[in-house]
Amino acid sequence: MEQLFTPLKIGNRVAPNRIVINAMECSDALPNGDPGPETYKRYENYFEGKAGVVVLEAITPQYDYIARKNQLSIKEHNLPALKKFVAHLKSINPDTLLLFQVTHSGEISSNICSQRIRVTEEPLPGYEDAKLVREKEIDQVIQDYVNGSRLAYEAGADGVDLKLCHGYLGCQILRPYNKDDWKYGGKWENRRQFAIDIYDRVREAVPDTDFLIGSKISVYEGFPGGVGTMSPDSAVMDLTETIDLVKALEEHGAQYILQSAGSPSHTLDLAHPDRRTPDYAYIHFYFQKVLRDALKPETKVIGSAYTIYRDGKQPFCAVKPEKNTLRFWGNKNISEGVVDAIAIGRQAFADPYLPVKMMEGRENEIHWCTLCDHCVEFLIRQDRHVGCATYDPLYTAAYVKMLETDGKLKAKHT
């Protein structure tokens, strides 16, 4: 059997295969944050498609600092709807593991529907309107993560992804640019403590070790002072802190790490390589290997940025197409100990049934992501529902209408 379709043991849970659906924000929750009809349809498709793991998109445990108006939320009033949602998905396919990605947007919160906050005296360029916060507010953030994780457990999720990636608050605290001397700033031990405190308190609130805890992490953000750089004003890649972070999270209960890179608000192509910069995808293999070498075998590493390989028909140089496919690299990297599983994002929009089609040898039926990034354009423009404008007629029509009313996108970043 191919490596991609062998079971994956994460903690006390077992995923039926090694294809993971990444958390992809779609801004289609009901006004109270409950899953809406489009949310239901999307995740029904994922569960029918038989992925090994599905990560529920960025779900907020608070309303003051959010990135999208129509974001899913996980508060007490959402619990009945989330229980119903999880039970429905599990009735479709009880084998796929479901993780909730608990998040806080921080400085990339929307000032239209909430407020931006920052943790540095000197704001990152472009975020001068963010409010400076310190211990009081961040202690509440940690409590919000704990509350959200407890509710995810009560809703029936198999675990949580405590989000530390893509420029959200976790990244903002971890990055060297957070240079001020305060409880969670300045020296590395302070910045790292934020994540450790979340892990310890989540496990205390949910002592059931069958409930998985892990994080999606941007290994390197790709701009001066970002995560994975040498200093607050250096762009030189230095993964010392990232490696120390994942080892510390492992010690404090992490059962998996979901690798990513970049920050879509600043380095979008690094976060998910596109047709202009396909070779960025190879850098992700390096990041995956670094994490895999740093962690114990039982702590699983899931790698991102596999969508671009599709069926080998992409603008890569110096490689034969048949040796540059999603299937090829997934199997090769798992068998060679680079990574334990692979994750797809935009490809899941294009075809949520990819896992089962690949398992059954029906690759000629797969709708391969064209990397047009129209889905990203939906996300960038506030209050737009997100989907595949290439293969889904509803979103094709929505995209055409969006261009008519809003014009072409001026800048490609979230």
Coordinates of N, CA, C and O in Angstrom, one line a residue, residues 289-364:
K289 N 11.4 18.7 7.2 CA 12.5 17.8 7.6 C 13.1 18.4 8.9 O 13.5 17.6 9.8
V290 N 13.3 19.7 9.0 CA 13.8 20.3 10.3 C 12.9 19.9 11.5 O 13.4 19.5 12.5
L291 N 11.6 20.0 11.3 CA 10.7 19.7 12.4 C 10.8 18.2 12.7 O 10.8 17.8 13.9
R292 N 10.8 17.4 11.6 CA 10.8 15.9 11.8 C 12.0 15.5 12.6 O 12.0 14.6 13.5
D293 N 13.2 16.1 12.3 CA 14.4 15.7 12.9 C 14.4 16.2 14.4 O 15.1 15.6 15.2
A294 N 13.7 17.3 14.7 CA 13.7 17.9 16.0 C 12.8 17.2 17.0 O 13.1 17.2 18.2
L295 N 11.8 16.5 16.5 CA 10.8 15.9 17.4 C 10.9 14.4 17.5 O 11.5 13.7 16.7
K296 N 10.3 13.9 18.6 CA 10.2 12.5 18.8 C 9.3 11.8 17.7 O 8.4 12.4 17.2
P297 N 9.6 10.5 17.4 CA 8.8 9.9 16.4 C 7.3 9.9 16.6 O 6.5 10.0 15.7
E298 N 6.9 9.8 17.9 CA 5.5 9.8 18.2 C 4.8 11.2 18.0 O 3.5 11.2 18.0
T299 N 5.5 12.2 17.9 CA 5.0 13.6 17.7 C 4.9 13.7 16.1 O 6.0 13.8 15.5
K300 N 3.8 13.8 15.6 CA 3.6 13.7 14.1 C 3.8 15.1 13.5 O 3.4 16.1 14.0
V301 N 4.4 15.1 12.3 CA 4.6 16.3 11.6 C 3.8 16.3 10.3 O 3.9 15.3 9.5
I302 N 2.9 17.2 10.1 CA 2.1 17.3 8.9 C 2.7 18.5 8.1 O 2.8 19.6 8.6
G303 N 2.9 18.3 6.8 CA 3.5 19.3 6.0 C 2.5 20.0 5.0 O 1.6 19.3 4.5
S304 N 2.7 21.2 4.8 CA 1.8 22.0 3.9 C 2.5 22.3 2.6 O 3.6 21.9 2.4
A305 N 1.8 23.0 1.7 CA 2.2 23.5 0.4 C 2.4 22.4 -0.6 O 3.2 22.4 -1.5
Y306 N 1.5 21.4 -0.6 CA 1.5 20.3 -1.5 C 0.5 20.5 -2.7 O 0.6 19.8 -3.7
T307 N -0.4 21.5 -2.5 CA -1.4 21.7 -3.6 C -0.8 21.9 -4.9 O -1.2 21.4 -6.0
I308 N 0.3 22.7 -5.0 CA 0.9 23.2 -6.2 C 1.4 22.0 -7.1 O 1.5 22.1 -8.3
Y309 N 1.7 20.8 -6.5 CA 2.3 19.8 -7.3 C 1.2 19.0 -8.2 O 1.6 18.5 -9.2
R310 N 0.0 19.0 -7.7 CA -1.1 18.5 -8.4 C -0.8 17.2 -9.3 O -0.3 16.2 -8.7
D311 N -1.0 17.3 -10.6 CA -0.7 16.1 -11.5 C 0.7 16.3 -12.2 O 0.9 15.6 -13.2
G312 N 1.5 17.2 -11.7 CA 2.8 17.4 -12.3 C 2.8 18.5 -13.4 O 3.8 18.9 -14.0
K313 N 1.6 19.0 -13.8 CA 1.5 19.9 -14.9 C 1.5 21.4 -14.3 O 0.5 22.0 -14.3
Q314 N 2.7 21.8 -13.9 CA 2.9 23.1 -13.3 C 4.2 23.6 -13.8 O 5.1 22.8 -14.2
P315 N 4.5 24.9 -13.8 CA 5.7 25.5 -14.4 C 7.0 25.3 -13.5 O 7.6 26.3 -13.2
F316 N 7.3 24.1 -13.2 CA 8.6 23.8 -12.5 C 9.6 23.5 -13.6 O 9.4 22.9 -14.6
C317 N 10.9 23.8 -13.3 CA 12.0 23.5 -14.2 C 12.9 22.4 -13.5 O 12.8 22.1 -12.4
A318 N 13.7 21.8 -14.4 CA 14.7 20.8 -13.9 C 14.1 19.6 -13.3 O 14.7 18.9 -12.5
V319 N 12.8 19.2 -13.7 CA 12.2 18.0 -13.1 C 11.2 17.5 -14.1 O 10.5 18.2 -14.8
K320 N 11.1 16.1 -14.1 CA 10.1 15.5 -15.0 C 8.7 15.6 -14.3 O 8.6 15.4 -13.1
P321 N 7.7 15.9 -15.1 CA 6.4 16.1 -14.5 C 5.9 14.9 -13.7 O 5.3 15.1 -12.6
E322 N 6.2 13.7 -14.1 CA 5.7 12.5 -13.4 C 6.4 12.3 -12.1 O 6.0 11.6 -11.2
K323 N 7.6 13.0 -11.9 CA 8.3 13.0 -10.6 C 8.1 14.3 -9.8 O 8.9 14.7 -9.0
N324 N 7.0 15.0 -10.1 CA 6.7 16.2 -9.4 C 5.2 16.4 -9.1 O 4.7 17.5 -9.2
T325 N 4.6 15.3 -8.8 CA 3.2 15.3 -8.6 C 2.9 15.3 -7.1 O 3.8 15.0 -6.3
L326 N 1.7 15.6 -6.7 CA 1.3 15.5 -5.3 C 1.4 14.1 -4.8 O 2.0 13.9 -3.7
R327 N 1.0 13.1 -5.5 CA 1.1 11.7 -5.1 C 2.6 11.3 -5.0 O 3.0 10.7 -4.0
F328 N 3.4 11.7 -5.9 CA 4.9 11.4 -5.9 C 5.5 11.9 -4.6 O 6.2 11.2 -3.9
W329 N 5.4 13.3 -4.4 CA 6.1 13.9 -3.3 C 5.5 13.4 -1.9 O 6.2 13.3 -0.9
G330 N 4.2 13.2 -1.9 CA 3.6 12.7 -0.6 C 4.2 11.4 -0.2 O 4.6 11.2 0.9
N331 N 4.2 10.5 -1.2 CA 4.7 9.1 -0.9 C 6.2 9.2 -0.6 O 6.7 8.5 0.4
K332 N 6.9 9.9 -1.4 CA 8.4 10.0 -1.2 C 8.8 10.6 0.1 O 9.6 10.1 0.9
N333 N 8.2 11.7 0.5 CA 8.6 12.4 1.7 C 8.1 11.7 2.9 O 8.9 11.7 4.0
I334 N 7.0 11.0 2.9 CA 6.6 10.1 4.0 C 7.6 8.9 4.2 O 8.1 8.6 5.2
S335 N 7.9 8.3 3.1 CA 8.8 7.1 3.1 C 10.2 7.4 3.5 O 10.9 6.6 4.1
E336 N 10.6 8.7 3.2 CA 12.0 9.0 3.5 C 12.1 9.8 4.8 O 13.2 10.3 5.2
G337 N 11.0 9.9 5.6 CA 11.1 10.5 6.9 C 11.2 12.0 6.9 O 11.6 12.6 7.9
V338 N 10.7 12.6 5.8 CA 10.7 14.1 5.8 C 9.5 14.6 6.5 O 9.6 15.6 7.2
V339 N 8.4 13.8 6.5 CA 7.1 14.3 7.1 C 6.3 13.0 7.3 O 6.5 12.0 6.7
D340 N 5.2 13.2 8.1 CA 4.4 12.0 8.5 C 3.1 12.1 7.7 O 2.4 11.0 7.5
A341 N 2.7 13.2 7.2 CA 1.4 13.4 6.5 C 1.5 14.7 5.7 O 2.4 15.5 6.0
I342 N 0.6 14.8 4.7 CA 0.7 16.0 3.9 C -0.7 16.8 4.0 O -1.7 16.1 4.1
A343 N -0.7 18.1 3.9 CA -1.9 18.9 4.0 C -2.1 19.6 2.7 O -1.2 20.1 2.0
I344 N -3.4 19.8 2.3 CA -3.8 20.5 1.1 C -4.8 21.6 1.6 O -5.6 21.4 2.5
G345 N -4.8 22.7 0.9 CA -5.7 23.8 1.2 C -6.6 24.2 0.0 O -7.7 23.7 -0.1
R346 N -6.0 25.0 -0.9 CA -6.8 25.3 -2.1 C -7.2 24.1 -2.9 O -8.3 24.2 -3.5
Q347 N -6.5 23.1 -2.9 CA -6.9 21.9 -3.7 C -8.1 21.3 -3.1 O -9.0 20.7 -3.8
A348 N -8.4 21.4 -1.8 CA -9.6 20.9 -1.2 C -10.8 21.7 -1.6 O -11.9 21.2 -1.7
F349 N -10.6 23.0 -2.0 CA -11.7 23.8 -2.6 C -12.0 23.2 -4.0 O -13.2 23.1 -4.3
A350 N -11.0 23.0 -4.7 CA -11.1 22.6 -6.1 C -11.8 21.2 -6.2 O -12.7 20.9 -7.0
D351 N -11.4 20.3 -5.3 CA -11.9 18.9 -5.3 C -11.8 18.3 -3.9 O -10.8 17.8 -3.5
P352 N -12.9 18.4 -3.1 CA -12.8 17.9 -1.7 C -12.8 16.3 -1.7 O -12.5 15.7 -0.7
Y353 N -13.0 15.7 -2.9 CA -13.0 14.3 -3.0 C -11.7 13.7 -3.4 O -11.6 12.6 -3.8
L354 N -10.7 14.6 -3.5 CA -9.3 14.1 -3.9 C -8.9 12.9 -3.2 O -8.4 11.9 -3.8
P355 N -8.9 12.8 -1.8 CA -8.4 11.6 -1.2 C -9.0 10.3 -1.7 O -8.3 9.3 -2.0
V356 N -10.4 10.2 -1.7 CA -11.0 9.0 -2.1 C -10.7 8.7 -3.6 O -10.6 7.5 -4.0
K357 N -10.7 9.7 -4.4 CA -10.4 9.5 -5.9 C -9.0 9.0 -6.0 O -8.7 8.1 -6.9
M358 N -8.0 9.5 -5.3 CA -6.6 9.0 -5.3 C -6.6 7.5 -4.8 O -5.9 6.7 -5.5
M359 N -7.3 7.3 -3.7 CA -7.2 5.9 -3.2 C -7.8 4.9 -4.2 O -7.3 3.7 -4.2
E360 N -8.8 5.3 -4.9 CA -9.5 4.4 -5.8 C -8.9 4.4 -7.3 O -9.5 3.8 -8.2
G361 N -7.8 5.1 -7.4 CA -7.2 5.2 -8.7 C -8.0 6.0 -9.8 O -7.8 5.7 -11.0
R362 N -8.7 7.0 -9.3 CA -9.6 7.7 -10.3 C -9.0 9.1 -10.4 O -9.7 10.1 -10.5
E363 N -7.7 9.2 -10.6 CA -7.0 10.5 -10.7 C -7.4 11.3 -11.9 O -7.4 12.5 -12.0
N364 N -7.9 10.6 -13.0 CA -8.4 11.3 -14.2 C -9.7 12.1 -13.9 O -10.1 12.9 -14.7

